[in-house]
C-alpha cells in the first residue's frame, strides 16, 4: 500500500564511520534521501561512532565527502553518538529504575566458560540471567543489561519483507551500557531513533537480526515503534555478498575511475527498486516516483557493465562545458600544451566532439589528450596495423595536399580527400584510417574531418610527417609490449 504523502515522515541515515562510504551504504542513504524528498519529510544524518577503536575522523570526512559527491543532502545533523553519551546513560538509568534493566557483574571468564559450555552442547550462547535478581551493588564494576521480556514473540511488519516474527526466547539479555559507561550499538540506536522521532527505519538487511533486539527496548522506553524496512542485500556477480573481492566498493573510488555521480545514483537506485521498465531517471523523476512499494525483497546483483553503460549515457548527455573541469582533473599537467589548449572554448569543442564515445571521464580525457598536447603517444597495435609501408603513399599524398591548402575548413579538407582518393583509387575509409592513427594515435576517433579541424593544420602536418616516417621504418615488435 502506498504510504500517504506525509510531511511528518522522519528517516535517518546512520553510518558507522569505520571506512569509506561504500556502495551498500550509499544505496541506503539514497533510499532514505528519496523517501524524505518524495514525502516532504526530514532526513537526519547520524554518525554512529561509539565504537571508538574503529571509528575515525578520516572516515567521517570520507562519508560526508561521498554524500556530497552524490548530492545527497540531509536536513538535520550530523549528530554524533559520542556527543550524546550522557543521554544514553540517562535513559539507561530510567530503565534500571523501572526494572527493564539490571546490573551485572559476571566476570568475563565466567561468561566465557558458560559460552563455551553452551556451544559444546549445541545451544545458542546466551547469557543465562544469573544477575537478573542479584541486585548487584552500583559500587562494583558492572555492565547494564536489558531484561528481555520472556516468551513474548516479537512481530513486526517489514515494509519490504512483510510480516516477520522472532521468538524472544532466543534473544539475550543484551548489554546496553558497558563497564566504561559507553552504550552498546543496539541501545544507542534505539535511544537516538526515539529522541530523533524517526518514523521509518530504512537500513540494510544485515541489521534484520537487530530489529527484534531493538523493538523491546522501544517498548520499555514507552516509545512508539517506527516502521521498519530492510533493504535487500547487494551481491557481486558471483552471487556472494558484494565485497572488495568484486572490485571497488567505495563510492569515491568510482569518482577516481571516471564515473559521474548521476550515473552512480541512477545505478544504485535500481539495485532493488524499479519503476516499470524505465532505466534512466532524472533526479526530479526519482523524487517523484520513488517509494518502498517497488523495492523488491530479493538480493540485487551488482553489474559493472550496466554501470558503465549508464555512465556513458550521462557523459553523452552532459554539456561539454560542464565536463571540462572533470577532464582537467583526470589529466596530468599537460607537458607540452598545444596553443589551442589555452582557449577554454577549444576544450569544450574537443569534449563535445568526443564525449559520445567515452564510457568514463578517464576515457574521455585520453581521447582528448591528442587535441590538447603535442605529446600524444601512438598505440603500438595501431601503429603496427596501420602505419605500414603500404599506407605511406596515402600519408604522403595527403600531407602534400594539406600543405597546399589555402584554408583549413571542412569543405577544403573534404575536397582533398576526394582528389587523393581518386588518384590512389582508395575509398574515404581507407584514407582516413592512417590519418586517424597519425593524429590521434588510435584507431577509433570521431569523424576524420572533425579530428583534422580540432587538431589544426600545424599539428596535423607535424603528426603526418612523423607517421610517414614511422610507416617507412620497420616495426619493432618490442613496442607492442611497451
Ligand atoms: N550504523 C549502522 C551501520 O552503519 C546502521 C544502523 C542502522 O541503520 O540502524 O551499518
Coordinates of C-alpha atoms and ligand atoms in Angstrom, one line a residue:
X1 CA 0.0 0.0 0.0
X2 CA 1.5 3.4 -0.9
X3 CA 2.4 5.4 2.1
X4 CA 0.4 8.6 2.4
X5 CA 2.1 11.9 1.5
X6 CA 3.1 12.9 4.9
X7 CA 5.5 15.7 5.8
X8 CA 5.9 14.3 9.3
X9 CA 7.9 11.3 7.9
X10 CA 11.3 11.3 9.6
X11 CA 14.0 9.0 8.3
X12 CA 17.7 8.7 9.0
X13 CA 21.0 7.6 7.5
X14 CA 23.2 6.3 10.3
X15 CA 26.6 5.2 9.1
X16 CA 29.3 3.9 11.4
X17 CA 32.5 5.7 10.5
X18 CA 34.7 2.8 10.2
X19 CA 35.7 3.1 6.5
X20 CA 34.6 4.8 3.3
X21 CA 31.1 5.3 2.1
X22 CA 30.6 2.0 0.3
X23 CA 28.0 1.2 -2.4
X24 CA 25.6 -0.5 0.1
X25 CA 25.7 2.4 2.5
X26 CA 25.3 4.9 -0.4
X27 CA 22.2 3.0 -1.5
X28 CA 20.8 3.1 2.0
X29 CA 21.5 6.9 2.1
X30 CA 19.9 7.4 -1.3
X31 CA 16.7 5.5 -0.5
X32 CA 16.3 7.4 2.7
X33 CA 17.0 10.7 0.9
X34 CA 14.5 9.9 -1.9
X35 CA 11.8 8.9 0.6
X36 CA 12.3 12.1 2.6
X37 CA 12.1 14.2 -0.6
X38 CA 9.2 12.3 -2.1
X39 CA 7.1 12.6 1.0
X40 CA 8.3 16.0 2.0
X41 CA 9.8 14.6 5.2
X42 CA 13.0 15.0 7.0
X43 CA 16.3 13.2 6.6
X44 CA 18.5 13.0 9.7
X45 CA 22.2 12.2 9.4
X46 CA 23.6 10.4 12.4
X47 CA 27.2 9.3 12.8
X48 CA 27.3 6.1 14.9
X49 CA 30.8 6.5 16.3
X50 CA 30.6 4.8 19.7
X51 CA 33.0 2.1 18.6
X52 CA 36.0 4.2 19.4
X53 CA 38.6 1.8 18.2
X54 CA 37.2 1.5 14.7
X55 CA 35.7 5.0 14.2
X56 CA 38.0 7.6 12.7
X57 CA 37.8 11.3 11.7
X58 CA 39.0 10.3 8.2
X59 CA 36.1 8.0 7.8
X60 CA 33.6 10.6 8.9
X61 CA 35.2 13.0 6.3
X62 CA 35.1 10.3 3.7
X63 CA 31.4 9.6 4.3
X64 CA 30.4 13.2 4.2
X65 CA 32.5 13.6 1.0
X66 CA 30.8 10.7 -0.6
X67 CA 27.4 12.0 0.2
X68 CA 28.4 15.5 -1.1
X69 CA 29.6 14.0 -4.3
X70 CA 26.4 12.1 -4.8
X71 CA 24.5 15.3 -3.9
X72 CA 22.6 13.6 -1.1
X73 CA 21.7 16.4 1.3
X74 CA 20.2 16.0 4.7
X75 CA 18.0 18.2 6.9
X76 CA 19.2 17.6 10.4
X77 CA 22.6 16.7 11.8
X78 CA 25.1 15.3 11.6
X79 CA 24.6 14.1 15.1
X80 CA 27.4 12.2 16.7
X81 CA 26.6 9.5 19.2
X82 CA 29.8 10.2 21.1
X83 CA 28.3 13.6 21.9
X84 CA 25.2 12.0 23.4
X85 CA 26.7 9.6 25.9
X86 CA 25.0 11.3 28.8
X87 CA 21.7 10.9 27.2
X88 CA 22.2 7.1 26.8
X89 CA 23.2 6.8 30.4
X90 CA 20.2 8.9 31.5
X91 CA 17.8 6.6 29.7
X92 CA 19.6 3.5 30.8
X93 CA 19.1 4.6 34.4
X94 CA 15.4 5.1 33.7
X95 CA 15.3 1.5 32.5
X96 CA 17.2 0.4 35.6
X97 CA 14.7 2.2 37.9
X98 CA 11.6 0.7 36.3
X99 CA 13.1 -2.8 36.2
X100 CA 13.7 -3.1 32.5
X101 CA 17.5 -3.2 33.1
X102 CA 19.7 -4.6 35.8
X103 CA 23.3 -4.5 36.8
X104 CA 25.5 -7.5 36.0
X105 CA 29.0 -8.1 37.4
X106 CA 29.6 -11.5 35.9
X107 CA 33.4 -11.7 35.4
X108 CA 34.4 -12.2 31.7
X109 CA 36.0 -15.6 32.4
X110 CA 32.7 -16.9 33.9
X111 CA 30.8 -15.7 30.9
X112 CA 33.4 -17.2 28.6
X113 CA 33.2 -20.6 30.2
X114 CA 29.4 -20.6 30.1
X115 CA 29.5 -19.7 26.5
X116 CA 32.0 -22.5 25.7
X117 CA 29.8 -25.0 27.6
X118 CA 26.7 -23.9 25.7
X119 CA 28.5 -24.2 22.4
X120 CA 29.6 -27.7 23.4
X121 CA 26.0 -28.7 24.0
X122 CA 25.0 -27.1 20.6
X123 CA 22.9 -24.4 22.4
X124 CA 22.9 -20.8 21.4
X125 CA 25.5 -19.0 23.6
X126 CA 23.1 -16.7 25.5
X127 CA 23.5 -15.0 28.8
X128 CA 21.8 -17.2 31.5
X129 CA 20.3 -14.3 33.5
X130 CA 22.5 -15.0 36.6
X131 CA 22.4 -11.4 37.7
X132 CA 18.7 -10.8 36.9
X133 CA 17.7 -11.0 40.6
X134 CA 21.0 -10.4 42.3
X135 CA 20.8 -6.7 43.0
X136 CA 24.4 -6.1 42.2
X137 CA 25.8 -3.0 44.0
X138 CA 26.5 0.1 41.9
X139 CA 29.9 0.3 43.6
X140 CA 31.1 -2.9 41.9
X141 CA 32.4 -2.7 38.3
X142 CA 29.3 -3.8 36.3
X143 CA 27.5 -3.5 33.0
X144 CA 23.8 -2.8 32.5
X145 CA 21.8 -5.5 30.8
X146 CA 18.3 -5.2 29.3
X147 CA 15.8 -7.5 30.8
X148 CA 14.4 -9.1 27.6
X149 CA 10.8 -10.0 28.2
X150 CA 10.4 -13.8 28.3
X151 CA 8.3 -15.7 25.8
X152 CA 6.9 -12.7 24.1
X153 CA 7.0 -13.2 20.3
X154 CA 8.4 -10.2 18.5
X155 CA 6.4 -9.5 15.4
X156 CA 6.8 -6.6 13.0
X157 CA 5.6 -5.9 9.6
X158 CA 8.6 -5.1 7.5
X159 CA 7.7 -2.7 4.7
X160 CA 9.7 -4.7 2.2
X161 CA 9.7 -8.2 3.5
X162 CA 6.2 -8.4 5.0
X163 CA 5.3 -9.8 8.5
X164 CA 8.3 -11.2 10.4
X165 CA 8.2 -13.0 13.7
X166 CA 11.0 -13.8 16.2
X167 CA 10.9 -15.8 19.3
X168 CA 12.2 -13.7 22.2
X169 CA 13.4 -16.8 23.9
X170 CA 16.4 -16.8 21.6
X171 CA 17.3 -13.3 22.5
X172 CA 19.9 -12.5 25.1
X173 CA 19.6 -10.0 27.9
X174 CA 21.8 -7.8 25.9
X175 CA 24.3 -5.4 27.5
X176 CA 23.1 -1.8 27.0
X177 CA 25.8 0.1 28.9
X178 CA 29.4 -1.3 29.1
X179 CA 31.6 -1.2 32.2
X180 CA 33.2 2.0 30.9
X181 CA 29.8 3.7 30.6
X182 CA 29.7 3.6 26.8
X183 CA 26.4 2.3 25.3
X184 CA 26.2 -0.6 23.0
X185 CA 25.2 -0.3 19.5
X186 CA 21.6 -1.6 19.8
X187 CA 20.8 0.6 22.7
X188 CA 22.2 3.8 21.3
X189 CA 20.4 3.3 18.0
X190 CA 17.0 3.0 19.8
X191 CA 17.6 6.0 22.1
X192 CA 18.5 8.0 19.0
X193 CA 15.6 6.8 16.9
X194 CA 13.3 7.7 19.8
X195 CA 14.8 11.1 20.5
X196 CA 15.1 12.0 16.8
X197 CA 11.4 10.9 16.4
X198 CA 12.3 8.6 13.5
X199 CA 9.1 7.3 11.9
X200 CA 10.7 4.9 9.3
X201 CA 13.9 2.9 9.9
X202 CA 15.3 2.0 6.5
X203 CA 18.5 0.1 6.5
X204 CA 20.4 -2.8 5.0
X205 CA 19.1 -6.2 5.8
X206 CA 22.4 -7.1 7.6
X207 CA 20.5 -5.4 10.5
X208 CA 17.4 -7.6 10.4
X209 CA 18.5 -9.6 13.4
X210 CA 19.0 -6.4 15.4
X211 CA 15.4 -5.3 14.9
X212 CA 13.9 -7.9 17.3
X213 CA 16.5 -6.9 19.9
X214 CA 15.6 -3.2 19.4
X215 CA 11.8 -3.5 19.5
X216 CA 11.6 -4.5 23.2
X217 CA 13.8 -1.5 24.0
X218 CA 11.4 0.9 22.2
X219 CA 8.6 -0.6 24.2
X220 CA 10.5 -0.4 27.5
X221 CA 11.1 3.2 26.8
X222 CA 7.4 3.7 26.2
X223 CA 8.1 5.0 22.7
X224 CA 6.0 4.4 19.6
X225 CA 7.6 1.8 17.2
X226 CA 8.8 3.2 13.9
X227 CA 8.1 1.3 10.7
X228 CA 11.0 -0.9 9.6
X229 CA 12.2 -1.6 6.1
X230 CA 15.2 -3.8 5.4
X231 CA 16.8 -3.4 2.0
X232 CA 17.8 -6.5 0.2
X233 CA 21.5 -7.4 0.0
X234 CA 23.7 -6.4 -2.9
X235 CA 25.5 -9.4 -4.4
X236 CA 28.6 -9.5 -6.6
X237 CA 28.3 -11.1 -10.0
X238 CA 29.2 -14.5 -8.4
X239 CA 26.1 -14.1 -6.0
X240 CA 28.1 -13.7 -2.8
X241 CA 27.8 -10.6 -0.8
X242 CA 29.4 -7.6 -2.6
X243 CA 32.9 -7.0 -1.2
X244 CA 36.3 -5.8 -2.2
X245 CA 36.9 -9.1 -4.0
X246 CA 34.4 -7.9 -6.6
X247 CA 36.3 -4.6 -7.3
X248 CA 36.0 -1.1 -5.9
X249 CA 33.2 -0.8 -3.3
X250 CA 33.9 2.7 -2.1
X251 CA 31.8 5.4 -3.7
X252 CA 34.8 7.8 -4.2
X253 CA 36.8 5.1 -6.0
X254 CA 34.1 5.4 -8.7
X255 CA 34.8 9.1 -9.0
X256 CA 38.5 8.3 -9.4
X257 CA 37.7 5.8 -12.1
X258 CA 35.8 8.5 -14.1
X259 CA 32.2 7.9 -13.1
X260 CA 29.7 10.7 -12.9
X261 CA 27.7 10.9 -9.7
X262 CA 24.4 11.0 -11.6
X263 CA 25.3 7.6 -13.2
X264 CA 26.1 6.1 -9.9
X265 CA 22.9 7.4 -8.3
X266 CA 20.9 6.1 -11.2
X267 CA 22.7 2.7 -10.9
X268 CA 22.2 2.5 -7.1
X269 CA 18.6 3.3 -7.2
X270 CA 17.9 0.3 -9.5
X271 CA 19.6 -2.0 -7.0
X272 CA 16.3 -3.1 -5.5
X273 CA 13.9 -0.5 -6.8
X274 CA 12.1 -0.3 -10.2
X275 CA 9.6 1.9 -12.0
X276 CA 8.1 0.0 -14.9
X277 CA 10.8 -0.6 -17.5
X278 CA 12.4 2.7 -17.1
X279 CA 16.2 2.6 -16.7
X280 CA 17.2 6.3 -16.8
X281 CA 15.9 8.7 -14.3
X282 CA 16.5 12.4 -13.7
X283 CA 16.7 13.4 -10.1
X284 CA 13.2 15.0 -10.3
X285 CA 11.8 11.8 -11.6
X286 CA 13.4 9.8 -8.8
X287 CA 11.9 12.1 -6.2
X288 CA 8.6 11.9 -7.9
X289 CA 8.4 8.1 -8.4
X290 CA 10.4 6.7 -5.5
X291 CA 8.6 4.7 -2.9
X292 CA 9.1 1.5 -0.9
X293 CA 6.3 -0.4 -2.7
X294 CA 8.5 -1.1 -5.6
X295 CA 11.6 -2.2 -3.7
X296 CA 11.9 -5.9 -4.1
X297 CA 12.9 -8.3 -1.4
X298 CA 15.3 -10.4 -3.4
X299 CA 19.0 -9.5 -3.5
X300 CA 20.3 -7.4 -6.4
X301 CA 23.3 -8.3 -8.3
X302 CA 25.9 -5.7 -9.0
X303 CA 26.5 -5.4 -12.7
X304 CA 29.6 -3.3 -13.6
X305 CA 28.7 -3.4 -17.4
X306 CA 25.4 -1.7 -16.7
X307 CA 27.0 0.9 -14.6
X308 CA 29.4 1.7 -17.4
X309 CA 26.5 1.9 -19.8
X310 CA 24.7 4.4 -17.6
X311 CA 27.9 6.3 -17.2
X312 CA 28.4 6.5 -21.0
X313 CA 24.8 7.8 -21.2
X314 CA 25.3 10.5 -18.7
X315 CA 28.6 11.6 -20.2
X316 CA 27.0 11.9 -23.6
X317 CA 24.1 13.8 -22.0
X318 CA 26.2 16.3 -20.1
X319 CA 27.1 19.6 -21.9
X320 CA 30.9 19.6 -22.8
X321 CA 31.4 22.8 -20.9
X322 CA 30.4 21.0 -17.7
X323 CA 32.7 18.1 -18.4
X324 CA 35.8 20.4 -18.9
X325 CA 36.7 20.7 -15.2
X326 CA 36.3 16.9 -14.8
X327 CA 38.5 16.2 -17.8
X328 CA 41.1 18.6 -16.5
X329 CA 41.1 16.8 -13.2
X330 CA 41.5 13.5 -14.9
X331 CA 44.6 14.6 -16.8
X332 CA 48.1 15.1 -15.5
X333 CA 49.5 18.6 -16.0
X334 CA 50.0 18.9 -19.8
X335 CA 53.7 18.5 -20.6
X336 CA 53.6 20.4 -23.9
X337 CA 50.2 22.0 -24.5
X338 CA 49.0 23.0 -27.9
X339 CA 48.4 26.7 -28.4
X340 CA 44.6 26.0 -28.7
X341 CA 44.7 24.4 -25.2
X342 CA 44.8 27.9 -23.7
X343 CA 41.4 28.6 -25.1
X344 CA 38.5 27.3 -22.9
X345 CA 36.2 27.1 -25.9
X346 CA 38.7 24.7 -27.5
X347 CA 38.4 22.3 -24.6
X348 CA 34.6 22.4 -24.8
X349 CA 34.7 21.7 -28.6
X350 CA 37.0 18.8 -28.2
X351 CA 34.9 17.3 -25.4
X352 CA 31.6 17.8 -27.1
X353 CA 33.1 16.0 -30.1
X354 CA 34.5 13.1 -28.1
X355 CA 32.0 12.5 -25.3
X356 CA 29.7 10.3 -27.3
X357 CA 32.3 7.6 -27.5
X358 CA 33.6 7.7 -23.9
X359 CA 32.4 5.4 -21.2
X360 CA 34.2 7.2 -18.4
X361 CA 35.7 10.6 -17.8
X362 CA 39.1 8.9 -17.9
X363 CA 38.4 7.6 -21.4
X364 CA 37.3 11.0 -22.4
X365 CA 40.5 12.6 -21.1
X366 CA 42.6 10.0 -23.0
X367 CA 40.6 10.7 -26.2
X368 CA 41.0 14.4 -25.7
X369 CA 44.7 14.4 -25.0
X370 CA 45.9 14.4 -28.6
X371 CA 43.9 17.6 -29.2
X372 CA 45.4 19.4 -26.2
X373 CA 49.0 18.4 -26.0
X374 CA 51.8 17.8 -28.5
X375 CA 53.0 14.7 -26.8
X376 CA 50.4 12.2 -28.0
X377 CA 51.5 8.6 -28.0
X378 CA 50.7 6.1 -30.7
X379 CA 49.1 2.9 -29.7
X380 CA 51.6 0.2 -30.8
X381 CA 49.0 -2.1 -32.2
X382 CA 47.5 0.7 -34.2
X383 CA 51.0 1.6 -35.5
X384 CA 51.8 -2.0 -36.4
X385 CA 48.5 -2.4 -38.3
X386 CA 48.0 0.9 -39.9
X387 CA 51.3 2.8 -40.2
X388 CA 52.7 0.4 -42.8
X389 CA 54.7 0.9 -46.0
X390 CA 51.5 0.2 -47.9
X391 CA 49.9 3.3 -46.4
X392 CA 52.9 5.6 -46.8
X393 CA 51.7 7.0 -50.1
X394 CA 48.4 7.9 -48.5
X395 CA 50.1 9.8 -45.8
X396 CA 52.5 11.4 -48.2
X397 CA 49.9 12.5 -50.8
X398 CA 47.5 13.8 -48.2
X399 CA 50.3 15.7 -46.4
X400 CA 51.3 17.4 -49.6
X401 CA 47.8 18.4 -50.4
X402 CA 47.2 19.6 -46.8
X403 CA 50.3 21.8 -47.2
X404 CA 49.0 23.3 -50.4
X405 CA 45.6 24.3 -48.9
X406 CA 44.8 27.9 -48.5
X407 CA 42.2 27.4 -45.9
X408 CA 41.6 24.8 -43.3
X409 CA 37.9 24.0 -43.4
X410 CA 35.6 21.0 -43.5
X411 CA 34.9 21.7 -47.1
X412 CA 38.5 22.1 -48.3
X413 CA 39.5 19.0 -46.4
X414 CA 36.7 17.0 -48.0
X415 CA 38.0 18.1 -51.4
X416 CA 41.5 17.0 -50.6
X417 CA 40.2 13.5 -49.6
X418 CA 38.1 13.3 -52.8
X419 CA 41.1 14.2 -55.0
X420 CA 43.6 12.0 -53.3
X421 CA 41.1 9.1 -53.1
X422 CA 40.5 9.4 -56.8
X423 CA 44.2 9.4 -57.7
X424 CA 45.1 6.5 -55.5
X425 CA 41.8 4.6 -56.2
X426 CA 41.0 4.4 -52.5
X427 CA 37.8 5.0 -50.5
X428 CA 37.4 7.6 -47.8
X429 CA 37.7 5.0 -45.0
X430 CA 41.0 3.7 -46.4
X431 CA 42.4 7.2 -46.5
X432 CA 41.0 8.1 -43.1
X433 CA 42.5 5.3 -41.0
X434 CA 46.2 6.1 -41.4
X435 CA 45.4 9.8 -40.8
X436 CA 43.4 8.9 -37.8
X437 CA 46.3 6.9 -36.3
X438 CA 48.7 9.7 -37.2
X439 CA 46.7 12.4 -35.5
X440 CA 45.1 10.6 -32.5
X441 CA 47.4 7.6 -32.1
X442 CA 44.3 5.4 -32.0
X443 CA 42.2 3.5 -34.5
X444 CA 38.9 4.9 -33.1
X445 CA 38.0 8.6 -33.1
X446 CA 35.3 10.9 -34.2
X447 CA 34.9 11.5 -37.9
X448 CA 38.1 12.3 -39.6
X449 CA 37.2 15.8 -40.7
X450 CA 36.3 16.7 -37.1
X451 CA 39.7 15.3 -36.0
X452 CA 41.6 17.4 -38.5
X453 CA 39.7 20.6 -37.6
X454 CA 40.1 20.1 -33.9
X455 CA 43.8 19.4 -34.2
X456 CA 44.5 22.3 -36.6
X457 CA 46.9 22.4 -39.6
X458 CA 50.2 22.8 -37.7
X459 CA 49.7 19.7 -35.6
X460 CA 48.2 17.7 -38.4
X461 CA 51.2 18.4 -40.6
X462 CA 53.7 17.6 -37.9
X463 CA 52.0 14.4 -37.0
X464 CA 51.5 13.3 -40.6
X465 CA 55.3 13.7 -41.1
X466 CA 56.1 11.7 -38.1
X467 CA 53.6 9.0 -39.2
X468 CA 55.0 8.9 -42.7
X469 CA 58.5 8.4 -41.2
X470 CA 57.2 5.6 -39.0
X471 CA 55.3 3.9 -41.8
X472 CA 58.6 3.5 -43.7
X473 CA 60.5 2.2 -40.7
X474 CA 60.5 -1.5 -39.8
X475 CA 58.2 -2.1 -36.9
X476 CA 59.9 -3.2 -33.7
X477 CA 57.8 -6.0 -32.0
X478 CA 59.0 -4.9 -28.6
X479 CA 57.0 -1.8 -28.9
X480 CA 53.7 -3.7 -28.6
X481 CA 54.8 -4.5 -25.0
X482 CA 55.9 -1.0 -24.2
Ligands
LIG1 N1 25.4 2.2 12.0 C1 24.9 1.1 11.2 C2 25.7 0.8 10.0 O1 26.5 1.6 9.6 C3 23.5 1.3 10.8 C4 22.5 1.3 11.9 C5 21.1 1.5 11.5 O2 20.8 2.0 10.4 O3 20.2 1.2 12.3 O4 25.6 -0.3 9.5

